[in-house]
Structure formats: C-alpha cells, structure tokens
Amino acid sequence: MARENTKDFLLEALEDLTLDMFEKFKYKLSYIDYDEMANLSKYLLKKANDPVKLADYMCDHYGADLAVDVAIYVLERINQRDTAAKLKQEKGKVLRPSPPPASLVQDYKMKYREHVQKNYHWIKDMNARIGETVTLNSRYTRLILVSGHRHEKKKEHEIMAVGRRHAEIMQEQVNSSIAISDLFKPDRDRQTPKTVVILGAAGIGKTMTVRKIMLDWASEGLYRQFDYVFYIHCREGNLLTAQGSMADMISKCCPSDNPPLAEILRRPEKLLFVIDGFDELRFSLDRPQNDLCSDPWEMKPVEIILSSLLRKILLPECSLLITTRPAALQKLEQYLVCERSAEILGFSVADREEYFYKFFENKEEGRKSFQFVKGNEMVFTMCLVPIMCWIVCTVMKQQLESGEDLAQTAKTTTGIYILYVSSLLKSLSSKLKQNLHIILKRLCCLAADGIWKQRVLFEEEAINEFLLNQRDTLPLFLNESTFQKGIVCGSAYSFIHLSVQEFFASLFYVLDDDGETRDKQDDPKRDVKKLLENYGNSRQDFMLTVRFLFGLLNKEPRNALEKETGCKISPEIKEELLMWLQTSQKTALAVNAEKRAVIHDLEACHCLYEIQDESFVKTALGYFTGIYLRDINFTQLDQKVLSFSIKKWPKLESLDMGYCSFILEDHEEHLDQQLAKLSHLEKQSPIYLKQSPIYLLCESLKNPNCTLKILRLEWCKLTAACCGLLATVLSTSQCLTELRLRGNALGDPGVRLLCEGLKHTACRLQRLGLWGCSLTDACCGDLATVLSTNKTLLELGLSANALGDAGVHLLCEGLKHPACQLRVLGQIFYPCTLPGLQLPFQKSRGPVLWGCSLTDASCGDLATVLSTNKTLLELGLGANALGDAGVHLLCEGLKHPACHLKELRLSKYGLSEETHRELAHLNKIKPSLKIGYIF
C-alpha cells in the first residue's frame, strides 16, 4: 500500500523491533559512517527513547529518503533482514510511478499474450534449413507425465536410462499420471503448489512441453490464474555476465521497450516463471544469504538474480515451473521445496503412432514407416524418447524420398546416429564436402573436450580455438544461439543433443589422426585406455560414449560413414576394447563361488550388440561361462541385447537373474486374466506366446546353438503368462538341466503350462525349483503326471506352497509310479545354512515340501511312497504340522525293507519325547538314514 511520505514506513519498521533490537539499532547507528556522512549524535540517540523520536531525528539529520537507506543498511547488519526487506519493498512502492489505468493494463496483458503466441507458434526442426518451419501444434504429441519422483541410486547416463525408468514407472505407477493442466491445481489438502518441477532425461521432451505450455497459456486455455508467464532458459543465463535486475529480465521477455513493470511486479502471486534446463546452470545456488537480493529492481549479477528467484528470496509469492534432468534434482532440492513434481516418461504406443502420422505429410508413408519401426523391437523401444523418435523419422523420411528400402535401416543405436549424420551431410554441396573430414575431426575434438569437462555449451572462443570457423558447414552439427553480454551480443554453440555430442566424442577416438587438426596443449588425448578406466571407476556418464565406440567398429555402418565423410575409421582399438571388456568383467566380480568367470553387467551385452561382429562377440564371451544379473527392469531393448549375446555365446552354462522384471512396453492386456478364458490349444499358440514379456529371452534359449545348463529366474515377477514360453524351452533345449523359479507368482495355471514342457520327450531337465510360486493342490495332478512320465527329473522343490494334504495325495500317485525317477522331494534350492539345521546338507537331491500346509493326513500316502519308490533318496518336510501321529506313519514306511531314503528333514517342534525316541530307534536300525531337524 502506497504511503504519503517515507517517514511513515520508516517509523513502522522501527516499531517492529523488540526493545533489545531497538537499542542495538541505535548503538549500530552511532558509528556506521554511512556514505562518509556524519553520524547521528550520541546525545540525540540517547534522547530517542522511542521509535517516533528516532524516526524524526533520522529524517532531520539524513533527509527522509536517505534515512530509509541508512535504516535498511543498519537492519541488515543486525540480522533483521525480514524488516529490512519489507522496508526496501515499501520504499520501492513510493518511489515508483503510479500504476497505469486499468484499461491500459488489460490492453498490455493482451499485447503480451499475442507476443507469446507469435514467438511460440512456430518451431524449427533440429536440422531445419533456412525457411523450414512447422507449427508447434502440428508437431506436438502428448507425453505421459507421472506425478512424483524417485532419486536414482546409481548415476547412470540419463538418455540410456530413460527406457528402463519409463518402463519401471509405467508398470508400478500407472495410476499416478497427471495432466499438464493439473500441475498447479490444489492437492488433497487443498494446498496449491507454488513450485512445480518437471523431470526428464535428455531428449525426453521437457523444452517442447514448456513451449507448449507457453503457447496454450497465451491462447487463454491454460493456467488462467496467471496474468504473465515468463520463459527463462538456464543455458542463456549461463552466458549473461553483465549486471541486471529481475525487472530487466522481465523486460527482455516483453514486446515493447517500456512495459508496465511496476504494475507487473505489483502482484507477484499472478506471475509464473518457467525455468527451463536447471541442470544446465553452471553456477551454484550455494550462496550466502547476504549475497542474495529481495528487491526486483536491484542490480545484481544474473546468477544472483536467478539464485534469489529459485530460493524464493526474490518474489517469494510467484510460482515457478522448473525443468531438470533427474541427476540435478538432489541439488535443486537442497535449496527449495519442490511442492509437486512430475516425470516425463515419453510416448506411449498410441502417441508414437500419432507422432509418425504428424511427422510425415504423406499419410501412407507415415503408416508404412510406423509399421516398419514397430516390427523392430529395439528401434521401437528407443522411440519412447521423442528425440529418438524424431531421429528415426528423419532418417526414414530421407530414405523414402531417395527410394531406398526401409528394411536396410540400421538397427543399432550407433547405426541410427550414423544414418542421421549421413542424412545431414547429403545437403552439402561438393565444394563444401572437400574439407569435411578436417571439420569433422575438429568437431570430434571439441565434443570429446566437452565430455571430459562436462560442458555442453561452447562460446565463440572455444569454437575459434578448435578452428571451427566454417560457417557454411558448422550449423549442420551445432546450434547457434545469440546472447546479450553487457552492451554487445555474443554467440554460443551446442550440439543438437547431448547424445549427439557423445557420438562425436566417441568418433574422436577412432578417426585416423593425420595431424590436420589443431593440437592445443590441453586437447583431450586419444587415450582409449584412459577413457575406459575412468568409465569403469567413476565416470558413469561415459557409458554412451563407450557404447558408441563399439558401434563405430560395426563394419557396415562404419563403411557408410567413411564413404559419406571421407574420414578413415581405424579398427586398431578393437583389441583394446576386447581386453577391457574381459578384464573389467573379470575383476569386478572375479569368479563366482563355483570358480567360473561370470559377466555381471548388462552393459557388456549392450556393447557387444553395438559392434555386431560375430567373431569379436564370440571371442569376448568365450572367456565367460555365465551371466549374473540383479535388480534390473528389463526393457525390450535390454532383452534384445541379452538375447543377442546368448545366441553368440560359445560356452554359456548358467544364466542367473534375481529380483529382475521383464516389462513389455505399452502392453495393455492382462495376460493372466486372459489365460483362464483360453483353451489349452490357444494357450500354446504363437500369437499368445509372443505377448509374453520374456518372449525374446526364451527365443534365444531355444536356439540350437545355446549351451545353457542352468536357468535361474528367481523373484523376477514372472506370472502364468510366462510359463507357456518356458515350456517351449523345456521341450526344445537339449542342454538345460536346472530351472529355478523361486518367488514368482506362477500359480496353478502357470505350472500346468510348465508341465506340458516337462512331459515332452525331448525335455532333459533334472532339477526344478518352484519355491513360493503360489501353488495349491489344483496343480498337483499335473505334477504327478510329470513324475510318472518324465525320465530325467531327479529333484523337485515345492516348498512354501499351500499344497495341503490333498495336493500331496495327488503327488504320491506319481511318486508311486514305476517310471518315476525322482530322488529328492523337499528342500531343493533353499539356503543350506538355516538356523536349526543339524545336518551338513550341501545340496538337496530330492523333493522338498517345506511349509506346504501338511498334516498327519498326508503321511499315510507318503509312507506308501517310501515303501514302494525305489529312487527317492531325500525328503524334506520341515515347517509342517505333522504331529506325532504323522511321524509315526512315516516311520512305518521308513522301516520297510524296500525304502531307500537316505535323508529326512522334519520340523523340530511339535513332537513328543516318545516320537523322538521312535526316530532315534529308527536311526539305530537304519544307520544309513540321516534324520535332521529344521524349523
């Protein structure tokens, strides 16, 4: 509220002070020597025993306006910053011009909206030539946003993590999606967020999203609660070195030289600032409170202005919409409260299809291109990310226009980037291509230098240092932006996308060095070993660069790039990559408990997939006999690269995956619900099996050259929908002898499907572990049939399943069959070092029925089996309430001359002394039988 004179609000500020602070204020005032002026006399300060007198004396001595400045100065130095900020704000209201008439204010609001509409209506594709633009609305495709966020535990390169992150959240947080229009709506407690953060990996569409927000607001369809929305890109803020104010920054967003800044700032609660690319800020927000400013008119360096805005010191009532990559979120949250966050996941299947149709002007070309990409799981998976979708569309449009066959499109990540670069180079004239190889080498040097220094924005000086001054060619690869720097303008350059910079950085290491590039003293060295060592030790952000290194040695796309650019790619680093791959995998895990070298990092398979060199892949994998993976959410792309390695693996013996999940991207049907509705024949149909999330993995395991013996998929969220495919593996694999499926909710329908594979004459399985698979007695009839027909199955673990007495009764029918070869029924694949275990069991060799809800009612059937079955050697019955009666029945079977059992495990509790004596007696008459107790 405006005041008639400054003395009024000076008095109000003094009245806000406590008595102690009032005395401290007077004491500080006695010796400040403000602006070399004489201090207020101690005599007057002593007489000023209340705020009214002190305000009078200060105004008389300094003058009213200067008295306020002196008061602000003193208040800040006695740590009364809130009072000082309030006084500063009130002073600004009095000194600034009166607000314009309401009609003019409304007219300017409309003028500003029109200005925003004009500026955000058109967009340029990243490879657009002069005059090539498209409207934002004609290209923009809806992106899926999920409310909330999680901190990443491991630093992984964002662009490659996006597929996994997207799949994980889509699977676990399907119901937490949020519309852009709801970002600033009140929450359940009716609290309206003032700070909203949009997360997303590189290339996921953060900037396109906020540009769409700007356009929709200007069209009066979105966020009507805000009178003004201002867009600030952090990349530009990094380059602004001259001092300015918040008012200046707002002015630069406005269409005229004299915007009504006082009126705009009068109601900060009606302002929304869109801060795009927080992760690109070079400066730190960790600044002392003294350095920050609260006055939007105060002149400060840009980093101070932005820090004050982000930390809510400046215009605390305004709203903020911030975009950032996940890696910078923790840094952001240290300094402000993110009241709401939403993560951009990318395109759904329907959205990808819509994007294709929008991109291609010819609808038939759009349909054909989409169908082709949909048939290539890897490329289609990468099209979750808008930047990748754009690259694929760009490449395929180029191919269609030249009459080429889409089937020739490269299927690796590196191949796509090579095609993209080649499509850009096709627009160059023959004259401009003459020195292209020199330009590319300098560009690669710049990219590598930036990757090492974590720099994505290059000023004019850096461009000149690398002699990148070919203005006709440079815009093909670098985007130029103009920034105000003091009273002049300057340019800054960046690669189209960080992943493109990483592609050129990897190219730096494989191009033949002919000495034609600038050799600066601090240039990055072509030391591949150093790059690989840093990646292995701490620099996870090198992941994509290393992956591209392998891809650039892929012969076919490498030849295409050499032909297009005139550069020679040296394959000399092949041996170095091979040695690193083997050594890094070996030293990271050394060898597992069985003294076999095992790969434990899926990234190794990604690298091998990129190189697509069968001889290299087989040599690299020849050292290893297994793969051990934990806590991975497998996307279709991950499965594709793993399947590729499995098919090429010369001596693969074990595949051990625990606590993983297999996600079928954008799959909307619930296969397990369908399973109950399908006939037995339909469940085995190729159409149904292809819908399984482990389809790609199982296809590789059925490869005739696959030598896998042990398959462990424990706690991998498998369901009945996966069992049909596993059954086909069992019926085709000639090597697979062990299958562990512990902790997967397969259910009875799943086991019925598994049994189809187990009953097949070609099945060679010897050990099957179904611990905790949500089974009941309903599947025991099928298992009994397997026991009576399968000639290789020796061990069966059914622990922690509610089979009950009825289920065991059915199982015993199979166990009594003369053709049954089973040796172990019980504790298979359960840890051997459990408390209470009295026998040194090394590994179970028989059926396990631990914790299967059994009573004495099942013991009669088991006793009959013991007296008739000639192969059964071990029986585990722990954690079952058999009671004295049940154990007595078992003893009768154990005493039978035809019983060959060697080991029996029972629950330690619930048995009487008499029963223990009976068991001890049994041990005496059958010394070969070991009886152990377990909880």
XYZ file of N, CA, C and O in Angstrom, residues 14 21 56 119 141 159 162 174 221 317 328 346 359 450 468 474 501 615 618 625 667 698 714 734 864 908:
104
model
N 10.770 0.673 12.537
C 11.359 0.795 13.872
C 10.435 0.234 14.939
O 10.890 -0.335 15.942
N 16.408 -5.100 20.302
C 16.862 -4.803 18.949
C 16.832 -3.299 18.672
O 17.655 -2.769 17.919
N 12.083 10.806 13.681
C 12.179 12.257 13.466
C 13.617 12.706 13.367
O 14.006 13.472 12.457
N 5.699 -15.799 -30.845
C 7.037 -16.362 -30.651
C 7.041 -17.881 -30.512
O 8.046 -18.533 -30.806
N 3.124 -33.802 -29.742
C 2.378 -35.019 -29.410
C 2.418 -35.201 -27.901
O 3.455 -34.995 -27.270
N 20.205 -40.603 -20.859
C 19.493 -40.935 -22.086
C 19.340 -42.424 -22.281
O 18.389 -42.889 -22.900
N 16.563 -43.876 -19.728
C 15.171 -43.460 -19.856
C 14.240 -44.616 -20.171
O 13.140 -44.686 -19.650
N 1.165 -46.704 -12.732
C 0.236 -46.434 -13.820
C -0.838 -45.436 -13.405
O -1.256 -44.581 -14.192
N -6.113 -20.793 -22.700
C -6.733 -22.071 -22.383
C -6.086 -22.779 -21.219
O -6.554 -23.804 -20.763
N 6.213 -14.736 -3.584
C 4.813 -15.082 -3.839
C 4.580 -15.641 -5.234
O 3.498 -16.154 -5.539
N 20.111 -33.714 -11.527
C 20.256 -32.421 -10.850
C 19.180 -32.190 -9.796
O 19.184 -31.152 -9.132
N 7.756 -40.199 -21.714
C 7.906 -40.371 -23.148
C 6.585 -40.715 -23.807
O 5.511 -40.444 -23.268
N 4.439 -36.380 -38.377
C 5.736 -36.043 -38.975
C 5.708 -36.167 -40.494
O 6.221 -35.310 -41.208
N 34.467 -31.427 -24.424
C 33.273 -31.108 -23.651
C 32.821 -32.259 -22.777
O 32.385 -32.049 -21.633
N 36.995 -24.048 -35.674
C 35.697 -24.402 -36.250
C 35.014 -23.121 -36.726
O 34.041 -22.647 -36.128
N 29.179 -25.619 -40.240
C 29.012 -25.789 -38.798
C 27.563 -25.928 -38.349
O 27.257 -26.756 -37.480
N 26.568 -35.193 -29.126
C 27.917 -34.817 -28.693
C 28.704 -36.053 -28.289
O 29.889 -36.188 -28.615
N 32.670 -62.720 -34.777
C 33.958 -63.225 -34.312
C 34.382 -62.517 -33.028
O 34.824 -63.154 -32.064
N 32.056 -63.612 -30.049
C 32.352 -64.955 -29.557
C 33.676 -64.995 -28.800
O 33.797 -65.701 -27.789
N 31.536 -68.188 -18.658
C 30.630 -69.336 -18.728
C 29.241 -69.018 -18.190
O 28.379 -69.893 -18.180
N 2.064 -52.575 -23.045
C 1.182 -53.719 -23.235
C -0.007 -53.552 -22.317
O 0.124 -53.562 -21.102
N 13.321 -66.220 -24.195
C 13.071 -67.646 -24.444
C 13.397 -68.047 -25.871
O 13.845 -69.176 -26.122
N 14.753 -66.060 -10.347
C 14.175 -66.032 -9.011
C 13.749 -64.627 -8.619
O 14.487 -63.664 -8.812
N 18.318 -79.041 -25.481
C 18.970 -80.322 -25.248
C 19.983 -80.261 -24.106
O 20.537 -81.285 -23.707
N 3.416 -94.826 2.045
C 3.261 -95.790 0.951
C 4.316 -95.560 -0.112
O 4.884 -96.509 -0.672
N 11.372 -79.277 13.869
C 11.985 -79.558 15.160
C 10.973 -79.515 16.296
O 11.160 -80.118 17.352
